[in-house]
PDB file of C-alpha atoms in Angstrom:
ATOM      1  CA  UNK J   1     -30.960  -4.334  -6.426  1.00 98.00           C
ATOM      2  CA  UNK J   2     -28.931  -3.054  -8.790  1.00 98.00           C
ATOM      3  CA  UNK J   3     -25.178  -4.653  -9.938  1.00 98.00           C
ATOM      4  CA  UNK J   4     -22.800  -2.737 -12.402  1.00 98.00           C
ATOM      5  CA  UNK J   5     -19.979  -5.621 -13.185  1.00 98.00           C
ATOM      6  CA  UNK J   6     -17.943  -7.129 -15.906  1.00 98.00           C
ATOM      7  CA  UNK J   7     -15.438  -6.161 -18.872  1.00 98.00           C
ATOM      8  CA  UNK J   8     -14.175  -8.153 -21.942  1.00 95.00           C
ATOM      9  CA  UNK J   9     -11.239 -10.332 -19.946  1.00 95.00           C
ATOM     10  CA  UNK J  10     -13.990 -10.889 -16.936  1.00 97.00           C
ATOM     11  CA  UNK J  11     -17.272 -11.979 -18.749  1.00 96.00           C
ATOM     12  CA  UNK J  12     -18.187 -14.173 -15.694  1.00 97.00           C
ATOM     13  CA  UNK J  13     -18.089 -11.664 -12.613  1.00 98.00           C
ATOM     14  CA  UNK J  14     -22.046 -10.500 -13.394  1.00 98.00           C
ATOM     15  CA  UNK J  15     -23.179 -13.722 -13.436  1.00 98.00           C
ATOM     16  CA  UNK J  16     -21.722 -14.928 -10.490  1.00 98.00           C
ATOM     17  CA  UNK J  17     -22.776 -11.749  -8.418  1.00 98.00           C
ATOM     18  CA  UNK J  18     -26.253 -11.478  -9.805  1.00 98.00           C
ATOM     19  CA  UNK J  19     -26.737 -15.353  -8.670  1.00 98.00           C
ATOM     20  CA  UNK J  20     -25.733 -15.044  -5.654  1.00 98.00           C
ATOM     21  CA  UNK J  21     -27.899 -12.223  -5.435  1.00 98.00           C
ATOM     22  CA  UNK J  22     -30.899 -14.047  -6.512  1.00 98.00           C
ATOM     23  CA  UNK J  23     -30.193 -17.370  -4.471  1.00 98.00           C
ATOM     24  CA  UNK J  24     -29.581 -15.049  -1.180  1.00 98.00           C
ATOM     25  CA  UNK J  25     -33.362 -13.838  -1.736  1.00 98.00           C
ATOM     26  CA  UNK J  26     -33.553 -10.595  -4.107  1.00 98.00           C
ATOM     27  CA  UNK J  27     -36.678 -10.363  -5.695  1.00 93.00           C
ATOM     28  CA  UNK J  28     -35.302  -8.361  -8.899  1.00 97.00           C
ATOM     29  CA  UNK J  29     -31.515  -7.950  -9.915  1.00 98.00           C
ATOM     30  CA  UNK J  30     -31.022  -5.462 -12.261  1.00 98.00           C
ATOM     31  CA  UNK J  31     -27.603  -6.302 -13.988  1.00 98.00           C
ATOM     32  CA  UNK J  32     -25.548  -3.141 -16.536  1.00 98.00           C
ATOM     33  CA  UNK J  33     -22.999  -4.799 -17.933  1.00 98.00           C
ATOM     34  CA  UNK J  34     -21.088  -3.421 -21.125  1.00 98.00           C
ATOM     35  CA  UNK J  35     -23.448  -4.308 -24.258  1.00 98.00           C
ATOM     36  CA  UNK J  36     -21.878  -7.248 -25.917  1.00 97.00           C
ATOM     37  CA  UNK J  37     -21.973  -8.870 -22.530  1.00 96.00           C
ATOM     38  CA  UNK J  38     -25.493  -8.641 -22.389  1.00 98.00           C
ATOM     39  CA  UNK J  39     -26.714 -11.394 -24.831  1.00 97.00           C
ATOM     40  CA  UNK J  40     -24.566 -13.755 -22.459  1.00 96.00           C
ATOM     41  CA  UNK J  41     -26.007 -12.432 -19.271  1.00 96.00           C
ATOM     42  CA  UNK J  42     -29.690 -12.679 -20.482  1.00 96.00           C
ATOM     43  CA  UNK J  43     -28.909 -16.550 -21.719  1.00 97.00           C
ATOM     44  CA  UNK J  44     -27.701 -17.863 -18.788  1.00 96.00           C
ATOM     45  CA  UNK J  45     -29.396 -15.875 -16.186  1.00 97.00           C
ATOM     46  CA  UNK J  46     -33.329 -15.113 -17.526  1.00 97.00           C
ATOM     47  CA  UNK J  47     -33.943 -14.189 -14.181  1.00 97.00           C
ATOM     48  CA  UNK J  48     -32.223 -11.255 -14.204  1.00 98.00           C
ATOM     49  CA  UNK J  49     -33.257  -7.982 -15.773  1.00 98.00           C
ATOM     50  CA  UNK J  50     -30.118  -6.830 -18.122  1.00 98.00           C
ATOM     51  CA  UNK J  51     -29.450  -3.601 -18.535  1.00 98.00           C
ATOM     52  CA  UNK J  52     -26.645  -3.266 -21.752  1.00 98.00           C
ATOM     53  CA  UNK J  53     -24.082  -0.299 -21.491  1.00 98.00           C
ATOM     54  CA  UNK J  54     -22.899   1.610 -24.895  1.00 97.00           C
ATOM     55  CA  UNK J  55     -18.924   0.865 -24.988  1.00 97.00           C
ATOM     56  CA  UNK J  56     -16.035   2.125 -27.094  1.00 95.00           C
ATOM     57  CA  UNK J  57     -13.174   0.446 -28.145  1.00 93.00           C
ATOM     58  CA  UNK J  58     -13.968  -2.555 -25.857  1.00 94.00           C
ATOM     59  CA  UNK J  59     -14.679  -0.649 -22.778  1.00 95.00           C
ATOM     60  CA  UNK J  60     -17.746   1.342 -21.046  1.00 97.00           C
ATOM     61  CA  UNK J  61     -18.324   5.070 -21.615  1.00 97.00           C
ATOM     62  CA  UNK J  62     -18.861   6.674 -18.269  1.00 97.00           C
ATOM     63  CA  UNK J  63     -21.201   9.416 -19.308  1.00 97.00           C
ATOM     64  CA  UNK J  64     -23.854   6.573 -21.161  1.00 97.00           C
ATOM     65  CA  UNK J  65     -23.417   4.246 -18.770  1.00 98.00           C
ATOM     66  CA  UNK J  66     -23.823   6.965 -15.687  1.00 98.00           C
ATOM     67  CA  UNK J  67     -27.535   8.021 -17.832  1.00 98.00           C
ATOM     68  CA  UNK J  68     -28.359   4.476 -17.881  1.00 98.00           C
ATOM     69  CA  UNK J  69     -28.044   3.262 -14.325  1.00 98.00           C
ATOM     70  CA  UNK J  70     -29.368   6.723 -13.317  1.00 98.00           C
ATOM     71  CA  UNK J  71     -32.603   5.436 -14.825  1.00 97.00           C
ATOM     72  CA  UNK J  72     -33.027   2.608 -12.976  1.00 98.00           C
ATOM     73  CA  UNK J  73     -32.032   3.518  -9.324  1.00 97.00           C
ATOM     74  CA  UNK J  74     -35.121   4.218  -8.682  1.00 97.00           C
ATOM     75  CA  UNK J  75     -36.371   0.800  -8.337  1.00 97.00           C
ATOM     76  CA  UNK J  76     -33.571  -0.384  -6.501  1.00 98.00           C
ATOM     77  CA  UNK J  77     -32.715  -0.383  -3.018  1.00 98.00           C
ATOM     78  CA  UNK J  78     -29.036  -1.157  -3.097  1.00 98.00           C
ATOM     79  CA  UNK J  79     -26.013  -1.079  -5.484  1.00 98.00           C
ATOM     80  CA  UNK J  80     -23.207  -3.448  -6.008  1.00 98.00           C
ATOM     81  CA  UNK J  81     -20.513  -2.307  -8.270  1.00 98.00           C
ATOM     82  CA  UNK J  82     -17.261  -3.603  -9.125  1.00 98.00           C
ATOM     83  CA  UNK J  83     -16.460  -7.217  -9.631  1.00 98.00           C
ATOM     84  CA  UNK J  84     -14.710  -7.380 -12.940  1.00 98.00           C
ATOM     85  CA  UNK J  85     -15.212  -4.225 -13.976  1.00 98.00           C
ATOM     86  CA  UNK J  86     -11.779  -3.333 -15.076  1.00 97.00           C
ATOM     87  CA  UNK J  87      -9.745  -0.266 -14.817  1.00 97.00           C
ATOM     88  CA  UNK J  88     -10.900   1.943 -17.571  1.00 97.00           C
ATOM     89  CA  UNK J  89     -11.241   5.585 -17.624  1.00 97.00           C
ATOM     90  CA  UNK J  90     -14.917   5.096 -17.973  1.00 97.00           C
ATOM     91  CA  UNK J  91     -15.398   2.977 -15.222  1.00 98.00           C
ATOM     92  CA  UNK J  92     -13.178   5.149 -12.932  1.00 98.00           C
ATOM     93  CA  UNK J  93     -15.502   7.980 -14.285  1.00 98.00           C
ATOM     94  CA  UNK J  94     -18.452   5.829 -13.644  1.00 98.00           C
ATOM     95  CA  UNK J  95     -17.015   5.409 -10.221  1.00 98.00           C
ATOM     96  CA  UNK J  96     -16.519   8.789  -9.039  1.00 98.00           C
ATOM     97  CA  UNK J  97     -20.008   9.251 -10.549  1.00 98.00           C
ATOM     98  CA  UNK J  98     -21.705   6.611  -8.048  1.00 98.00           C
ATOM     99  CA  UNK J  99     -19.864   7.902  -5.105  1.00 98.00           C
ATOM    100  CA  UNK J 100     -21.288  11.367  -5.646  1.00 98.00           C
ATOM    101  CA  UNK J 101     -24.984  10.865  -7.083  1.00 97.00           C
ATOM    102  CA  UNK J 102     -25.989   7.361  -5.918  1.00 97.00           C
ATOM    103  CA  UNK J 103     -27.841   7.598  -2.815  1.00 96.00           C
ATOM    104  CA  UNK J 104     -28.256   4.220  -2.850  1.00 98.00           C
ATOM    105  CA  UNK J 105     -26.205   1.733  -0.390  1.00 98.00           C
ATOM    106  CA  UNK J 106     -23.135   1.403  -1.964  1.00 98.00           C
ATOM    107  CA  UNK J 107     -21.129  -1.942  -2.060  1.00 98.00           C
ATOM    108  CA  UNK J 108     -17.921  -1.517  -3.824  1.00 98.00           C
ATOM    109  CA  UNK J 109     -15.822  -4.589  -4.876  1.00 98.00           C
ATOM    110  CA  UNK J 110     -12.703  -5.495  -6.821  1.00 98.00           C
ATOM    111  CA  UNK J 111     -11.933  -2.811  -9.295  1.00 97.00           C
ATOM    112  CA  UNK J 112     -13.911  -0.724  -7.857  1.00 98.00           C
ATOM    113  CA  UNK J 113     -11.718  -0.649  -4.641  1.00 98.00           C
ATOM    114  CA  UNK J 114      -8.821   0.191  -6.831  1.00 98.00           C
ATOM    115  CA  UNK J 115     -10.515   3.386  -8.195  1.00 98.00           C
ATOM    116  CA  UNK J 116     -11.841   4.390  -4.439  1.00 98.00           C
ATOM    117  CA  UNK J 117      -8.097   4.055  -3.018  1.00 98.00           C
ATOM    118  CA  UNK J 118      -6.730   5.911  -6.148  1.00 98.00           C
ATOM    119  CA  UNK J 119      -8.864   8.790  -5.506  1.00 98.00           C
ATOM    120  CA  UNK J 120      -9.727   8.348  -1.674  1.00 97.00           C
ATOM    121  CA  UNK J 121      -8.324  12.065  -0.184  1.00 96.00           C
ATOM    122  CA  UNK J 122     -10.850  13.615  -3.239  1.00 97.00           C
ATOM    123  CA  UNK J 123     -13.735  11.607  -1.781  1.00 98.00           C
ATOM    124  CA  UNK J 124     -16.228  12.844   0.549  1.00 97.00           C
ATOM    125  CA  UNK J 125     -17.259  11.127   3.472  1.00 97.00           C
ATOM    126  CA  UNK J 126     -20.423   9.183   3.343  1.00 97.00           C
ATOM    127  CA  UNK J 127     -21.486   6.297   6.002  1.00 96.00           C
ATOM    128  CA  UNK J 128     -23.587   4.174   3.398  1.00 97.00           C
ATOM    129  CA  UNK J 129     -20.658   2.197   1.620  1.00 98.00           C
ATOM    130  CA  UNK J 130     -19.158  -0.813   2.110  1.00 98.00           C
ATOM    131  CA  UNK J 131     -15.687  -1.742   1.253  1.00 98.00           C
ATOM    132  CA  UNK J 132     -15.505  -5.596   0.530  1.00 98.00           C
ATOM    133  CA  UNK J 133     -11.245  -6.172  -0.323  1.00 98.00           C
ATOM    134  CA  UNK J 134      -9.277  -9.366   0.394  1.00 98.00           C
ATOM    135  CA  UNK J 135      -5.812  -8.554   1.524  1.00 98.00           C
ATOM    136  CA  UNK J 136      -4.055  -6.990  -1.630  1.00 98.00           C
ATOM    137  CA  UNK J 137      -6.999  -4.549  -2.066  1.00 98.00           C
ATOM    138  CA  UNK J 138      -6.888  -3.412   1.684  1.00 98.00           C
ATOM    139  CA  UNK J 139      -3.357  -3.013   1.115  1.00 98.00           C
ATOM    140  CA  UNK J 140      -3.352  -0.733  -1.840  1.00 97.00           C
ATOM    141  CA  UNK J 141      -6.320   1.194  -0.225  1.00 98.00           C
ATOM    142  CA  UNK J 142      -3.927   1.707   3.209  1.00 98.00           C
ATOM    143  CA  UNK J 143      -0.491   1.962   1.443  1.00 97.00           C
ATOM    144  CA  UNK J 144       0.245  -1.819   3.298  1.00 98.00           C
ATOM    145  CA  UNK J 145       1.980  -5.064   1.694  1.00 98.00           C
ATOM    146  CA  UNK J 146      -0.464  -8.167   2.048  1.00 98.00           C
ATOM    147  CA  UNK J 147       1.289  -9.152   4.702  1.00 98.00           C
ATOM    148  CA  UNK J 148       1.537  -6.620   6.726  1.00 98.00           C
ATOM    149  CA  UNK J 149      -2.817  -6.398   6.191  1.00 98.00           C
ATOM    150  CA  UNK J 150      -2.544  -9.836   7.668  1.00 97.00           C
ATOM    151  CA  UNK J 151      -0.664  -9.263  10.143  1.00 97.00           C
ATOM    152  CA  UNK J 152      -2.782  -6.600  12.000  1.00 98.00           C
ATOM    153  CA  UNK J 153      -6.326  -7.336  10.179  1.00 98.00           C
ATOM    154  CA  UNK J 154      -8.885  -6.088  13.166  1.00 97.00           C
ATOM    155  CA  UNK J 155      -6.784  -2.620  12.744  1.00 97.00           C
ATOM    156  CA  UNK J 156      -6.525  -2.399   9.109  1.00 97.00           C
ATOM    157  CA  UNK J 157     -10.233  -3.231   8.496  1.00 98.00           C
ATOM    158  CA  UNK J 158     -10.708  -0.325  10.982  1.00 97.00           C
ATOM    159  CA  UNK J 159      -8.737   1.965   9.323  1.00 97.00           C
ATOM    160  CA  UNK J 160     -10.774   1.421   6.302  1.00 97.00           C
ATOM    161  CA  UNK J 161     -14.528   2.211   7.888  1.00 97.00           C
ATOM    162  CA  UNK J 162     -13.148   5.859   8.003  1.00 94.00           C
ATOM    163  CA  UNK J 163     -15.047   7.548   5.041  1.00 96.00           C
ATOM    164  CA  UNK J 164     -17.493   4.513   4.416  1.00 97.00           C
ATOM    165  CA  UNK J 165     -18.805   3.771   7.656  1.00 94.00           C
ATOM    166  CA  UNK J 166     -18.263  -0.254   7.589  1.00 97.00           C
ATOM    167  CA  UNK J 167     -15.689  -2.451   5.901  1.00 98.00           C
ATOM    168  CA  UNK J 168     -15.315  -6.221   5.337  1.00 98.00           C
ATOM    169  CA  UNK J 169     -11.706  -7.923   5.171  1.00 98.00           C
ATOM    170  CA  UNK J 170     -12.165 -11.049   3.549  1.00 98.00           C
ATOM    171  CA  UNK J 171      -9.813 -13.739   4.422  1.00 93.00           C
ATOM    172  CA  UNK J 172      -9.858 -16.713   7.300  1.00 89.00           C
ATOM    173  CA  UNK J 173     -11.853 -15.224   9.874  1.00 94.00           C
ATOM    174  CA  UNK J 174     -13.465 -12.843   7.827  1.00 98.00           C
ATOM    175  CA  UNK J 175     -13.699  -9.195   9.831  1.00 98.00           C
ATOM    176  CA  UNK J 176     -16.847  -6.925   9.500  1.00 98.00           C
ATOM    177  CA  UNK J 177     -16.268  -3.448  11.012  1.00 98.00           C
ATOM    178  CA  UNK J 178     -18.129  -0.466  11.401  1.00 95.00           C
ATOM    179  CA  UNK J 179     -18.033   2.849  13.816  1.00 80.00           C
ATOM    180  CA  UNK J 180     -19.812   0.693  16.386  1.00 78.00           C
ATOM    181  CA  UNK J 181     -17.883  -2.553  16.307  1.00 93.00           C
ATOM    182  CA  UNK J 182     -15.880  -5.690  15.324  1.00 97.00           C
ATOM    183  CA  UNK J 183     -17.352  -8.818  14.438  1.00 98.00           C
ATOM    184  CA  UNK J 184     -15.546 -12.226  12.987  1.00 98.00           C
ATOM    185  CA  UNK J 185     -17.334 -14.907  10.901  1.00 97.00           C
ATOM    186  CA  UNK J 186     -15.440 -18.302  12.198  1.00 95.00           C
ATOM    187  CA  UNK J 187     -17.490 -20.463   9.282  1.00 96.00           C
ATOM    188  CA  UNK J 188     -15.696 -20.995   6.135  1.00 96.00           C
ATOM    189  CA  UNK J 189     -14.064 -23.086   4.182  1.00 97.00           C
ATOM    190  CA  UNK J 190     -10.488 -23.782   1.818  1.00 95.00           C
ATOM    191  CA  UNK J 191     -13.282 -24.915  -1.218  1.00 95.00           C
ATOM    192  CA  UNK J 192     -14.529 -21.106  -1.360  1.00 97.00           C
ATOM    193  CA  UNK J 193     -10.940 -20.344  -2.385  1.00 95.00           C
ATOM    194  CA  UNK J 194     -11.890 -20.041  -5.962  1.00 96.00           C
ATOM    195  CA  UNK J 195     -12.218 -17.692  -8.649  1.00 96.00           C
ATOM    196  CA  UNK J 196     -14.945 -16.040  -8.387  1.00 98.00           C
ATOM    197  CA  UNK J 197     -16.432 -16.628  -4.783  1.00 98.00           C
ATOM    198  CA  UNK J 198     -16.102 -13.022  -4.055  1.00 98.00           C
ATOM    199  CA  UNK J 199     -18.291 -11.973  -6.734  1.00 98.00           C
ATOM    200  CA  UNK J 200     -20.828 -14.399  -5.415  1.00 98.00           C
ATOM    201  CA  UNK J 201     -20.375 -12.715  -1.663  1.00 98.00           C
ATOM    202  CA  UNK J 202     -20.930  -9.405  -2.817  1.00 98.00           C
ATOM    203  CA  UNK J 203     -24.221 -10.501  -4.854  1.00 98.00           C
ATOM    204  CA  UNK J 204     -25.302 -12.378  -1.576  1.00 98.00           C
ATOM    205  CA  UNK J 205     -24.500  -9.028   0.584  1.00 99.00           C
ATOM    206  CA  UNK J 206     -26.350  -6.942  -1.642  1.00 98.00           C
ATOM    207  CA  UNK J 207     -29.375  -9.110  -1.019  1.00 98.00           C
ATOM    208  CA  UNK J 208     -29.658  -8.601   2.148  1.00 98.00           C
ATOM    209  CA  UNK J 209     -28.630  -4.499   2.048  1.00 98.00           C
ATOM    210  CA  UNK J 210     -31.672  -3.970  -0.460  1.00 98.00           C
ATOM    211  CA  UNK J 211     -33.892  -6.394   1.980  1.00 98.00           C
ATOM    212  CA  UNK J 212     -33.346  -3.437   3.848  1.00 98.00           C
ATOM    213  CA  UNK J 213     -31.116  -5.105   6.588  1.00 98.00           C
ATOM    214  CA  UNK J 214     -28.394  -2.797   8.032  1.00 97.00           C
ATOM    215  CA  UNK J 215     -24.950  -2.284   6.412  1.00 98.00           C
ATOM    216  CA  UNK J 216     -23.215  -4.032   8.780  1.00 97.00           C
ATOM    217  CA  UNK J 217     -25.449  -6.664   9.737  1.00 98.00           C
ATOM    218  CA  UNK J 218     -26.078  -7.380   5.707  1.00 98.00           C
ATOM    219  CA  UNK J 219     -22.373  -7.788   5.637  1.00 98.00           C
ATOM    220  CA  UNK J 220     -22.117 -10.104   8.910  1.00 98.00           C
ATOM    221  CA  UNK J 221     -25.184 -12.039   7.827  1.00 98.00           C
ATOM    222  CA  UNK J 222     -23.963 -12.215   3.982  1.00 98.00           C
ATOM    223  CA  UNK J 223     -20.628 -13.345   5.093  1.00 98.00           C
ATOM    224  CA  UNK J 224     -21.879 -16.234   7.722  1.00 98.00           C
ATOM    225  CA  UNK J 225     -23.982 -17.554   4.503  1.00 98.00           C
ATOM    226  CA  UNK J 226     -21.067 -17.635   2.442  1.00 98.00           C
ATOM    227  CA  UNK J 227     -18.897 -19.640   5.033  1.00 98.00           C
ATOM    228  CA  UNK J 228     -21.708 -22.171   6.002  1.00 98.00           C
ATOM    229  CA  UNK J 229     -21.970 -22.359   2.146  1.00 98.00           C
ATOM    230  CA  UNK J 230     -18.365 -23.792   1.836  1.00 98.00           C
ATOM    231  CA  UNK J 231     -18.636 -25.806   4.765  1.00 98.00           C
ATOM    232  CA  UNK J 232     -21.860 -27.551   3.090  1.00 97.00           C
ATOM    233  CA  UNK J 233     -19.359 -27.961  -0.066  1.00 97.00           C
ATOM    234  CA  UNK J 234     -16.372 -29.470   1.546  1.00 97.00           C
ATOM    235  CA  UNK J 235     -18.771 -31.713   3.352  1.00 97.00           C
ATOM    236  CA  UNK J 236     -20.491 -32.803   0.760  1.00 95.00           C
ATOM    237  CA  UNK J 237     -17.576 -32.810  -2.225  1.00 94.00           C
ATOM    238  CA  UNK J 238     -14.296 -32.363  -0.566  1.00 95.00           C
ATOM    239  CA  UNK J 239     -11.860 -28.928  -0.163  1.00 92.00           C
ATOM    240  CA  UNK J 240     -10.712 -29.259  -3.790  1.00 93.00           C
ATOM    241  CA  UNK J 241     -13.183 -28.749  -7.047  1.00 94.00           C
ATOM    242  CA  UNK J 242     -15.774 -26.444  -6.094  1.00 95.00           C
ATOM    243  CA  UNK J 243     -16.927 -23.787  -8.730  1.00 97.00           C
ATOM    244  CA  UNK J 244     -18.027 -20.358  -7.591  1.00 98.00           C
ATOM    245  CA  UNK J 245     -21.676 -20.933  -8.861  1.00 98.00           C
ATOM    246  CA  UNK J 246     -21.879 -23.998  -6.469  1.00 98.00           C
ATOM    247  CA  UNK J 247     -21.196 -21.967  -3.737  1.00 98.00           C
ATOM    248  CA  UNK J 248     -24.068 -19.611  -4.385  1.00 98.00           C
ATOM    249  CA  UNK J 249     -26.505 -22.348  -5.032  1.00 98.00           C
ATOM    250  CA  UNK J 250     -25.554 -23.755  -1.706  1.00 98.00           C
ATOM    251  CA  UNK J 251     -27.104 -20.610  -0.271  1.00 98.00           C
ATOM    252  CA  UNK J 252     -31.037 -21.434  -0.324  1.00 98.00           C
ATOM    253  CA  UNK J 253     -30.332 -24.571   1.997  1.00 98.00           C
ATOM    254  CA  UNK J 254     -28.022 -22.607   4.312  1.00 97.00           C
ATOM    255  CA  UNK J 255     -30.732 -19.800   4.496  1.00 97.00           C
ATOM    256  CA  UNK J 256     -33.680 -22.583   5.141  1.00 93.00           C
TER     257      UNK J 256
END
C-alpha cells in the first residue's frame, strides 16, 4: 500500500500511519512524504519503503509529487492519503489529482477531508473512497457544528457515503456506513484519545483494503482492531498515558 502524509508542523503523522499499517499485516508500505521528512521516516521506520517528494518553500509541489506517486501505484493495492498533510496549494492540487487518476482504493484522512469538502460539488462520484473524519471534519464536510454531527451521527455518516460509497465517523461507537448498511464498533477505549491514534487507524484500514478485503468490511474490521487495541491498553496501563505508537503495536496480539 501506498501512504502520502506529513508536512513540516506534522513530522509524526507518516510514521504513525505507516506502523499501523505494517503491524495490521501489509507486506510493503510505500510512504511519499515531503523530502526533508524522508531521512526521519527511513531512520525510524526501515521497514518502510520511502518515497521523498520535491518541496518549495516548505511545502509539496503538486505536479512532482503527482509524477512520483504515479510511479509507484502500480505496486500498490490501496492508498491512504492525508494525515498531516497540511493545507497547501500543492497538496489540494495533489488531492484533486488522486481523486481523478488514482484508481486505487482511496482512504482520505485529516487534511485531506478538508480539501474533499472544499471542493465536493466539483467532484465526481466514485464508490471506491473512504471518508475517515471525527466530528469537526464531518461537520465541515456537511455544513454541521460538532455537535449537531453528534447529535444525529447514524444520519450524518450517511449523508457522507453519497459520492464515496462508505464513510467512517470516528467517535464512541464508531459508525461504518456504506450504500448497503450501518454497522457500530462498541470496543474502544478513553486511552486511544490521543494525538495521533487516527493516523494509526487509517494505516491499520489501509492494511486490510490492499489485503484486498472490502471497503467497508476493511473499515469495520480496521476499526474493531483499533478499539480492542485500547481496551488491551487501558487494561494493561490505565486510561491515561498511552502514546499513539502503543496503540498500533497492540495490534499483532489483537489480530492473533
Amino acid at each position: 500500500m501506498l501512504v502520502y502524509a506529513g508536512s513540516g508542523s506534522y513530522r509524526g503523522a507518516p510514521l504513525l500511519t505507516v506502523r499501523g499499517a505494517l503491524r495490521a499485516g501489509a507486506g510493503l508500505v510505500f510512504a511519499a512524504v515531503p523530502g526533508f521528512i524522508a531521512p526521519h521516516i527511513s531512520a525510524e521506520l526501515p521497514e518502510a519503503i520511502v518515497l521523498p517528494l520535491a518541496t518549495r518553500n516548505g511545502e509539496v509541489e503538486g505536479a512532482s509529487a503527482s509524477a512520483v506517486i504515479s510511479e509507484w501505484l502500480p505496486k500498490c493495492a490501496a492508498l491512504v492519503a492525508g494525515p498531516g498533510c497540511g493545507r497547501s496549494e500543492g497538496v489540494e492540487e495533489l488531492f484533486l489529482w488522486l481523486w481523478k487518476n488514482c484508481r486505487l482504493p482511496l482512504l482520505l484522512d485529516a487534511d485531506m477531508l478538508w480539501f474533499y469538502g472544499r471542493n465536493l460539488s466539483e467532484l465526481a462520484p466514485r464508490a471506491d473512497v473512504l471518508l475517515t473524519p471525527h466530528s469537526a471534519e464531518a461537520g465541515r464536510i456537511l455544513g454541521l457544528t460538532p455537535a449537531e454531527v453528534d447529535s444525529k451521527r447514524a444520519e450524518c455518516v450517511l449523508s457522507l457515503t453519497a459520492k464515496t460509497g462508505q464513510a467512517l465517523l470516528k467517535g464512541r461507537n464508531t459508525l461504518v456506513a456504506s450504500s448497503e448498511e450501518l454497522r457500530m464498533i462498541a470496543a474502544g477505549s478513553p486511552s486511544l484519545a490521543v494525538p495521533g491514534s487516527g493516523d494509526v487507524l487509517s494505516g491499520i484500514i489501509g492494511a486490510f483494503i490492499a489485503a484486498g478485503i472490502p471497503i467497508a468490511d476493511a473499515a469495520t474490521v480496521g476499526a474493531l482492531a483499533h478499539g480492542l487495541a485500547g481496551e488491551a491498553l487501558e487494561a494493561r496501563l490505565g486510561v491515561r498515558g498511552a502514546l499513539a505508537g502503543e496503540i498500533a503495536d497492540e495490534i499483532p496480539a489483537v489480530l492473533k
